[in-house]
Short mmCIF file of C-alpha atoms in Angstrom, two decimals:
data_model
loop_
_atom_site.label_atom_id
_atom_site.label_comp_id
_atom_site.label_asym_id
_atom_site.label_seq_id
_atom_site.Cartn_x
_atom_site.Cartn_y
_atom_site.Cartn_z
CA MET A 1 114.58 135.70 99.81
CA THR A 2 112.04 138.72 99.00
CA SER A 3 108.47 138.75 97.50
CA TYR A 4 108.48 138.22 93.94
CA LYS A 5 105.13 139.54 92.60
CA GLY A 6 106.46 139.76 88.95
CA SER A 7 103.45 142.29 86.16
CA GLN A 8 100.66 140.72 84.94
CA LYS A 9 102.65 139.34 81.65
CA GLU A 10 106.27 138.12 83.77
CA LEU A 11 103.23 136.09 85.97
CA SER A 12 101.60 134.94 82.88
CA ARG A 13 105.07 133.92 80.76
CA PHE A 14 106.16 132.03 83.57
CA SER A 15 102.83 129.74 84.15
CA ARG A 16 103.25 129.15 80.61
CA TYR A 17 106.51 127.74 81.53
CA VAL A 18 105.24 125.99 84.91
CA TYR A 19 102.47 124.45 82.57
CA GLU A 20 105.30 123.03 79.65
CA THR A 21 107.15 121.80 82.30
CA PHE A 22 104.10 120.45 83.21
CA GLN A 23 103.86 118.25 80.28
CA ASP A 24 107.96 117.06 80.40
CA ILE A 25 107.36 114.84 82.73
CA ALA A 26 104.11 113.16 81.89
CA VAL A 27 102.10 115.24 83.82
CA THR A 28 99.62 115.45 80.22
CA SER A 29 95.96 115.53 79.98
CA HIS A 30 96.37 112.82 78.12
CA ILE A 31 98.62 110.86 80.97
CA ILE A 32 95.66 111.42 83.39
CA HIS A 33 92.74 109.86 81.34
CA TRP A 34 95.13 106.97 80.90
CA ARG A 35 95.97 106.42 84.62
CA ARG A 36 92.42 107.03 85.44
CA HIS A 37 91.13 104.11 82.69
CA GLY A 38 93.54 101.96 84.05
CA CYS A 39 92.84 101.96 87.76
CA LEU A 40 89.10 102.03 86.30
CA LEU A 41 89.75 98.67 84.04
CA ARG A 42 92.30 97.15 87.29
CA GLU A 43 89.33 97.20 89.94
CA THR A 44 86.96 95.77 87.60
CA LEU A 45 89.12 93.09 86.89
CA MET A 46 89.60 93.17 91.13
CA THR A 47 86.19 92.43 91.62
CA THR A 48 85.50 90.21 88.94
CA ASP A 49 88.44 88.19 90.87
CA TYR A 50 86.52 87.97 94.08
CA LYS A 51 83.35 87.09 91.47
CA LEU A 52 85.41 83.80 90.28
CA ARG A 53 86.70 83.29 93.72
CA GLY A 54 82.77 83.43 95.78
CA ILE A 55 82.37 86.23 97.01
CA ASP A 56 80.75 89.92 95.86
CA ILE A 57 82.30 92.58 97.13
CA PRO A 58 83.07 95.02 94.66
CA THR A 59 86.63 97.29 94.55
CA TYR A 60 87.46 100.51 93.69
CA ILE A 61 91.50 102.23 93.21
CA VAL A 62 90.35 105.63 94.78
CA GLY A 63 93.09 108.52 95.61
CA SER A 64 95.95 109.82 93.67
CA GLN A 65 96.16 106.82 90.84
CA SER A 66 92.47 107.17 90.41
CA GLU A 67 92.25 110.24 90.19
CA GLY A 68 95.41 110.63 87.81
CA SER A 69 97.21 113.30 89.86
CA THR A 70 100.34 112.07 90.53
CA THR A 71 103.99 111.56 88.71
CA VAL A 72 106.38 109.96 88.49
CA GLY A 73 108.83 110.69 92.03
CA MET A 74 105.93 111.36 94.23
CA ASN A 75 105.12 107.54 94.46
CA SER A 76 102.11 107.57 95.30
CA ASP A 77 99.81 104.10 96.95
CA THR A 78 97.56 102.95 95.45
CA ASP A 79 94.03 103.07 97.81
CA ILE A 80 92.36 99.88 97.52
CA PHE A 81 88.58 100.43 98.74
CA ILE A 82 86.57 97.68 99.38
CA SER A 83 82.99 97.12 99.87
CA ARG A 84 81.86 94.19 101.82
CA ASP A 85 78.98 94.39 100.57
CA ASP A 86 77.48 91.07 102.38
CA HIS A 87 77.00 94.24 105.03
CA LEU A 88 73.58 96.45 104.85
CA VAL A 89 74.27 100.32 107.31
CA VAL A 90 70.63 101.56 107.61
CA LEU A 91 69.61 104.59 109.05
CA GLU A 92 66.44 102.93 110.38
CA GLU A 93 64.74 100.11 111.33
CA LYS A 94 62.68 99.71 108.48
CA GLY A 95 65.57 100.01 105.88
CA ARG A 96 67.06 96.09 106.58
CA ARG A 97 67.04 93.96 103.29
CA ARG A 98 67.07 90.47 103.47
CA GLY A 99 69.55 88.37 103.03
CA LYS A 100 72.23 90.49 104.11
CA TRP A 101 74.14 91.70 107.21
CA ASN A 102 71.74 95.21 108.26
CA LEU A 103 73.06 97.12 110.68
CA LEU A 104 71.86 100.24 112.44
CA ALA A 105 73.50 103.71 112.07
CA PHE A 106 72.67 105.48 115.12
CA LYS A 107 75.08 108.95 117.10
CA ASP A 108 74.95 109.87 120.32
CA GLU A 109 76.28 112.45 122.91
CA GLU A 110 80.17 110.39 122.53
CA THR A 111 79.81 110.58 118.32
CA PRO A 112 81.35 114.27 116.44
CA PRO A 113 79.89 114.23 113.05
CA GLN A 114 80.66 112.60 110.67
CA PHE A 115 80.49 109.11 112.56
CA TYR A 116 78.18 106.89 113.84
CA LYS A 117 78.22 103.78 116.05
CA LEU A 118 76.92 101.22 113.87
CA ARG A 119 74.07 98.27 115.72
CA ARG A 120 73.68 94.53 114.78
CA MET A 121 70.72 93.28 113.90
CA GLU A 122 69.24 89.69 113.41
CA LEU A 123 69.91 87.61 109.75
CA ASN A 124 65.98 87.43 108.07
CA ARG A 125 64.45 88.63 110.94
CA ARG A 126 62.92 91.73 112.68
CA GLY A 127 65.22 92.80 115.72
CA TYR A 128 68.57 93.49 117.47
CA ALA A 129 71.50 91.02 118.07
CA THR A 130 71.90 89.91 121.55
CA GLU A 131 75.81 87.71 120.95
CA PRO A 132 78.57 87.62 119.54
CA LEU A 133 79.31 87.72 115.65
CA HIS A 134 82.54 88.19 115.61
CA SER A 135 84.95 87.84 118.54
CA THR A 136 85.32 92.04 118.28
CA ASP A 137 81.66 92.97 119.29
CA VAL A 138 80.40 94.68 121.94
CA VAL A 139 77.70 94.98 124.36
CA ASP A 140 77.83 98.51 125.98
CA ASP A 141 76.40 99.67 129.02
CA GLN A 142 72.61 99.74 127.63
CA GLY A 143 72.10 96.57 126.30
CA ARG A 144 73.35 97.11 122.71
CA MET A 145 75.31 94.73 120.30
CA LEU A 146 77.43 96.86 118.65
CA VAL A 147 80.25 96.59 116.00
CA SER A 148 83.73 97.20 116.62
CA ASN A 149 86.06 98.70 113.86
CA LYS A 150 88.04 96.64 114.58
CA CYS A 151 86.75 93.17 113.09
CA PHE A 152 88.15 93.58 109.36
CA ASP A 153 91.21 93.83 110.25
CA GLU A 154 91.76 89.68 110.46
CA ASP A 155 90.37 89.80 106.26
CA ILE A 156 92.60 92.80 105.84
CA GLU A 157 95.63 91.39 106.29
CA ILE A 158 94.78 87.85 104.40
CA GLU A 159 93.53 90.88 101.43
CA LEU A 160 97.16 92.46 101.33
CA GLY A 161 98.86 89.28 101.30
CA HIS A 162 96.40 88.18 98.37
CA LEU A 163 97.58 91.22 96.46
CA VAL A 164 101.36 91.05 96.74
CA GLN A 165 101.62 87.97 95.97
CA HIS A 166 99.66 87.71 93.00
CA LYS A 167 102.40 90.75 92.58
CA CYS A 168 99.76 93.38 91.41
CA THR A 169 102.65 96.23 92.57
CA THR A 170 104.96 98.43 90.31
CA ARG A 171 107.27 98.51 92.48
CA GLY A 172 107.36 95.52 94.06
CA PRO A 173 106.20 94.21 97.36
CA GLN A 174 108.06 95.65 100.14
CA VAL A 175 106.99 94.04 102.87
CA SER A 176 106.40 96.15 106.83
CA GLN A 177 108.38 93.96 109.42
CA GLY A 178 106.34 95.10 111.52
CA GLY A 179 102.81 93.72 110.84
CA LEU A 180 99.81 95.50 109.73
CA VAL A 181 99.79 99.47 109.82
CA SER A 182 96.96 102.14 110.45
CA HIS A 183 96.98 105.08 108.82
CA GLY A 184 93.18 106.18 109.47
CA PRO A 185 90.21 104.18 107.91
CA SER A 186 93.49 101.81 106.41
CA ARG A 187 95.26 99.38 107.12
CA SER A 188 98.86 97.67 105.29
CA PHE A 189 101.44 95.91 105.72
CA THR A 190 103.49 96.92 102.37
CA GLU A 191 104.51 100.37 100.46
CA GLU A 192 102.63 99.84 97.66
CA PHE A 193 99.04 99.36 98.91
CA ASP A 194 96.47 100.96 101.95
CA CYS A 195 93.64 98.98 101.78
CA VAL A 196 90.31 99.60 103.34
CA PHE A 197 87.96 97.51 103.98
CA ALA A 198 83.98 99.44 104.03
CA LEU A 199 80.20 99.22 105.21
CA PRO A 200 77.82 99.90 102.47
CA CYS A 201 75.45 102.64 103.05
CA ALA A 202 72.02 101.85 102.50
CA THR A 203 70.90 105.66 101.61
CA GLN A 204 73.24 108.27 101.98
CA PRO A 205 73.19 110.09 105.35
CA GLU A 206 71.25 114.11 105.70
CA GLU A 207 74.37 115.33 105.50
CA CYS A 208 75.55 114.57 102.50
CA GLN A 209 73.14 116.30 101.02
CA PHE A 210 75.32 119.57 102.31
CA LEU A 211 77.28 119.21 98.99
CA PHE A 212 74.13 118.88 97.18
CA GLN A 213 71.18 122.27 98.71
CA ARG A 214 73.70 124.71 99.79
CA PRO A 215 74.10 127.69 97.35
CA ARG A 216 76.69 127.89 95.28
CA PRO A 217 77.05 130.19 91.47
CA GLY A 218 76.26 127.46 89.60
CA HIS A 219 79.50 126.90 87.28
CA TRP A 220 81.10 123.68 88.92
CA PRO A 221 80.43 120.80 90.12
CA LYS A 222 78.31 121.16 86.87
CA PRO A 223 74.02 119.49 86.76
CA LYS A 224 75.27 116.12 85.10
CA THR A 225 78.23 115.54 87.20
CA LEU A 226 76.08 116.44 90.86
CA GLU A 227 73.18 113.74 89.17
CA TYR A 228 76.52 111.29 89.20
CA ALA A 229 77.01 111.55 92.82
CA ARG A 230 73.92 111.51 93.51
CA GLN A 231 73.88 108.00 93.04
CA CYS A 232 77.20 107.25 94.61
CA PRO A 233 76.51 105.11 97.41
CA ALA A 234 77.89 106.42 101.23
CA PHE A 235 80.30 104.27 102.91
CA PHE A 236 80.81 103.93 106.75
CA VAL A 237 85.41 103.00 106.98
CA PRO A 238 86.67 102.12 110.03
CA GLN A 239 87.72 104.95 112.13
CA GLY A 240 87.19 106.77 115.45
CA PRO A 241 87.48 110.66 115.82
CA ALA A 242 90.97 111.25 117.26
CA ASN A 243 91.87 112.92 120.67
CA THR A 244 89.76 110.33 122.80
CA LEU A 245 89.62 107.15 124.23
CA ILE A 246 90.71 103.65 122.48
CA GLU A 247 88.10 102.12 124.17
CA VAL A 248 85.23 104.97 123.04
CA ARG A 249 87.36 105.95 119.38
CA VAL A 250 86.96 101.15 118.74
CA LEU A 251 83.14 101.64 118.65
CA GLN A 252 82.55 104.41 116.32
CA TRP A 253 82.77 104.69 112.06
CA ARG A 254 83.84 107.60 110.07
CA LEU A 255 81.63 108.59 106.62
CA SER A 256 82.98 108.38 104.03
CA THR A 257 81.64 110.11 100.80
CA THR A 258 84.64 108.44 98.63
CA LEU A 259 83.21 107.22 95.09
CA ILE A 260 81.29 110.81 95.62
CA GLU A 261 84.34 112.56 95.27
CA ARG A 262 86.13 110.89 93.01
CA GLN A 263 83.31 111.92 91.12
CA LEU A 264 84.35 115.25 91.23
CA MET A 265 87.78 115.15 91.08
CA PHE A 266 87.03 113.15 87.75
CA ASP A 267 85.25 116.31 86.77
CA LEU A 268 88.06 119.31 86.99
CA THR A 269 90.03 120.01 83.67
CA GLU A 270 93.61 119.59 82.68
CA VAL A 271 94.65 123.13 84.47
CA GLN A 272 92.35 122.14 87.59
CA MET A 273 94.14 119.28 87.53
CA LEU A 274 97.58 120.55 87.72
CA VAL A 275 97.42 122.93 90.08
CA TYR A 276 96.16 120.68 92.18
CA ILE A 277 98.76 118.77 91.24
CA LEU A 278 101.17 121.88 91.92
CA LEU A 279 99.22 122.40 95.22
CA LYS A 280 100.29 118.95 96.33
CA MET A 281 104.56 118.67 95.41
CA MET A 282 104.27 122.13 97.53
CA ARG A 283 102.66 120.34 100.11
CA VAL A 284 105.32 117.20 100.60
CA CYS A 285 108.41 119.78 99.84
CA TYR A 286 107.84 122.88 102.12
CA ILE A 287 104.57 121.67 104.56
CA LYS A 288 105.38 118.42 105.35
CA PRO A 289 108.28 118.36 106.59
CA GLN A 290 107.31 120.10 109.44
CA PHE A 291 104.10 118.80 110.03
CA ASP A 292 103.70 115.78 108.54
CA ASP A 293 100.71 114.06 107.66
CA ASN A 294 98.45 116.99 109.22
CA LEU A 295 98.03 118.89 106.71
CA SER A 296 97.16 116.33 104.66
CA THR A 297 96.53 116.09 100.93
CA PHE A 298 92.40 116.60 102.17
CA HIS A 299 93.23 119.68 103.52
CA PHE A 300 94.32 120.49 99.18
CA LYS A 301 91.92 118.47 97.20
CA THR A 302 89.14 120.64 99.91
CA ALA A 303 90.59 124.11 99.24
CA MET A 304 91.60 123.29 95.70
CA MET A 305 87.43 122.56 95.39
CA PHE A 306 85.58 125.09 97.40
CA THR A 307 87.74 126.67 94.93
CA ILE A 308 86.98 126.30 92.17
CA GLU A 309 83.42 125.86 93.04
CA THR A 310 83.52 129.79 94.00
CA HIS A 311 86.09 130.89 91.29
CA SER A 312 84.70 131.58 87.82
CA PRO A 313 85.94 128.89 85.49
CA ASP A 314 87.49 131.46 82.96
CA ILE A 315 90.41 131.98 85.43
CA TRP A 316 91.50 128.51 85.21
CA ARG A 317 93.89 128.48 81.53
CA LYS A 318 97.84 127.90 81.32
CA ASP A 319 98.97 131.40 81.25
CA ASN A 320 97.25 131.72 84.88
CA ILE A 321 98.41 128.50 86.67
CA VAL A 322 100.02 130.65 89.22
CA ALA A 323 97.06 132.91 90.05
CA CYS A 324 95.59 129.93 90.37
CA THR A 325 97.65 127.83 92.46
CA THR A 326 97.82 131.52 94.81
CA TYR A 327 93.81 131.74 95.11
CA CYS A 328 93.85 127.81 96.70
CA PHE A 329 96.28 128.92 99.54
CA ASN A 330 93.52 131.82 100.26
CA THR A 331 91.20 129.79 100.36
CA LEU A 332 93.28 128.08 102.88
CA LEU A 333 94.75 131.31 105.39
CA ARG A 334 91.31 132.08 105.79
CA TRP A 335 89.91 128.31 107.32
CA ILE A 336 92.97 129.01 109.08
CA THR A 337 92.16 132.20 110.64
CA LEU A 338 88.67 130.76 111.25
CA ARG A 339 90.30 127.65 112.93
CA TYR A 340 87.75 126.16 110.91
CA CYS A 341 88.25 124.06 107.96
CA PRO A 342 85.19 122.03 106.00
CA HIS A 343 84.22 119.59 104.53
CA PHE A 344 83.27 119.72 100.65
CA THR A 345 80.94 117.19 101.12
CA THR A 346 79.24 116.44 104.78
CA LYS A 347 78.01 119.59 106.37
CA GLY A 348 79.32 120.46 110.01
CA VAL A 349 82.31 118.75 109.80
CA ASN A 350 86.10 120.26 110.61
CA LEU A 351 89.04 118.71 109.12
CA PHE A 352 90.95 120.51 111.46
CA ASP A 353 89.52 118.80 114.01
CA GLY A 354 92.34 116.74 116.12
CA LYS A 355 94.74 117.19 112.96
CA LEU A 356 96.65 120.92 114.05
CA SER A 357 96.58 122.27 117.19
CA ARG A 358 96.12 126.38 118.00
CA HIS A 359 99.47 127.07 117.70
CA GLU A 360 100.38 124.96 115.08
CA LEU A 361 97.85 126.65 112.91
CA GLN A 362 99.85 130.02 113.43
CA GLN A 363 103.02 128.37 112.86
CA LEU A 364 100.75 126.60 109.78
CA GLU A 365 99.30 130.13 108.41
CA SER A 366 102.92 131.99 108.64
CA VAL A 367 104.51 129.13 106.22
CA ILE A 368 101.77 129.05 103.51
CA MET A 369 101.84 133.16 103.49
CA GLN A 370 105.54 132.65 102.94
CA LEU A 371 104.20 130.08 99.77
CA ARG A 372 101.41 132.11 98.70
CA ASP A 373 103.69 135.49 98.44
CA ASN A 374 106.74 133.60 96.97
CA ILE A 375 104.94 131.35 95.37
CA VAL A 376 107.59 132.15 92.23
CA TRP A 377 110.57 131.76 94.17
CA TYR A 378 109.96 128.29 95.97
CA ILE A 379 108.86 126.68 91.83
CA CYS A 380 112.32 127.95 90.74
CA ASN A 381 114.58 126.54 93.78
CA TRP A 382 112.37 123.56 93.93
CA ARG A 383 113.98 120.40 95.50
CA TRP A 384 112.89 118.33 93.60
CA THR A 385 114.87 115.54 95.52
CA CYS A 386 111.95 115.39 98.15
CA LEU A 387 109.32 114.35 95.77
CA VAL A 388 112.21 110.77 95.90
#
């Protein structure tokens, strides 16, 4: 295999070919917006269904289905994000609200960036809980009643059963024989759904202001998009930091800006979405077989967002799709060299922590350089079967 650079004219012609191919497999602006509209309607119906059952918990569909960053053959699952609005996480004691199960978020020497511990507060009166409310609650060595990130597993299993029972699937329910399976903060026992029970935060934590306060060229995200993002709630999801003892990990919750990230993805142009989908396809075919999900779709989404933020909006054209894809690879390669992958919305987070070792990063650097330098060859020799 030899490197294929080609003239600018040839690369432009090939980019148009890639664009037309996406049109042929139903990855168009119309279909992307149709998928988004369908998911927004579906989550409204799910929230209404809960209300009819006397439960007030907003439900969101997030990830590739709601973004529209999928197509036939990618077999993307449905990520269901359920906000437990009967609970409220506060960052200071005075932020508590009557009628809710208030939890105080705090950090100590065991909590890395993006992770917090949650302490139970008394219901409808001042002070902290001294008796466990749930069987998974734990008293730490300082006498604080802490909430375990396993506390909603039983509820999630019930809700997933409800979804399967009502046949809210496209491929039909395929139930895992091993029971409830954990993938980060999500729980599932079907190939169709991943479900996350999240706790809403009363205000966006300080580290989330990183998105709004850092210097940037200014063309993206647009001011209106940032204003919408400011109004999106932050959440705490049941996931502890990797590479820690289980008794430490189970008492920590990860800060999540899922709805902020979804709002940003909704602001991408058609060409930017096509570049992102192309990156996802290349990850599945050429990177996942060697590195599994240690280099995840979220890493590529983050690289995509930073590339859009730092590059001119004029480059995102139909005849420049291939070049834009290489720019995203360049962003990722820079982070691999630094051994540091920043989070787009949260300050101080290294997305490589707990995912890739130094040796794996060296191997990954070589693989991505090959993809970048020979991108036309890899697209032309596409193994479509790897997406099925």
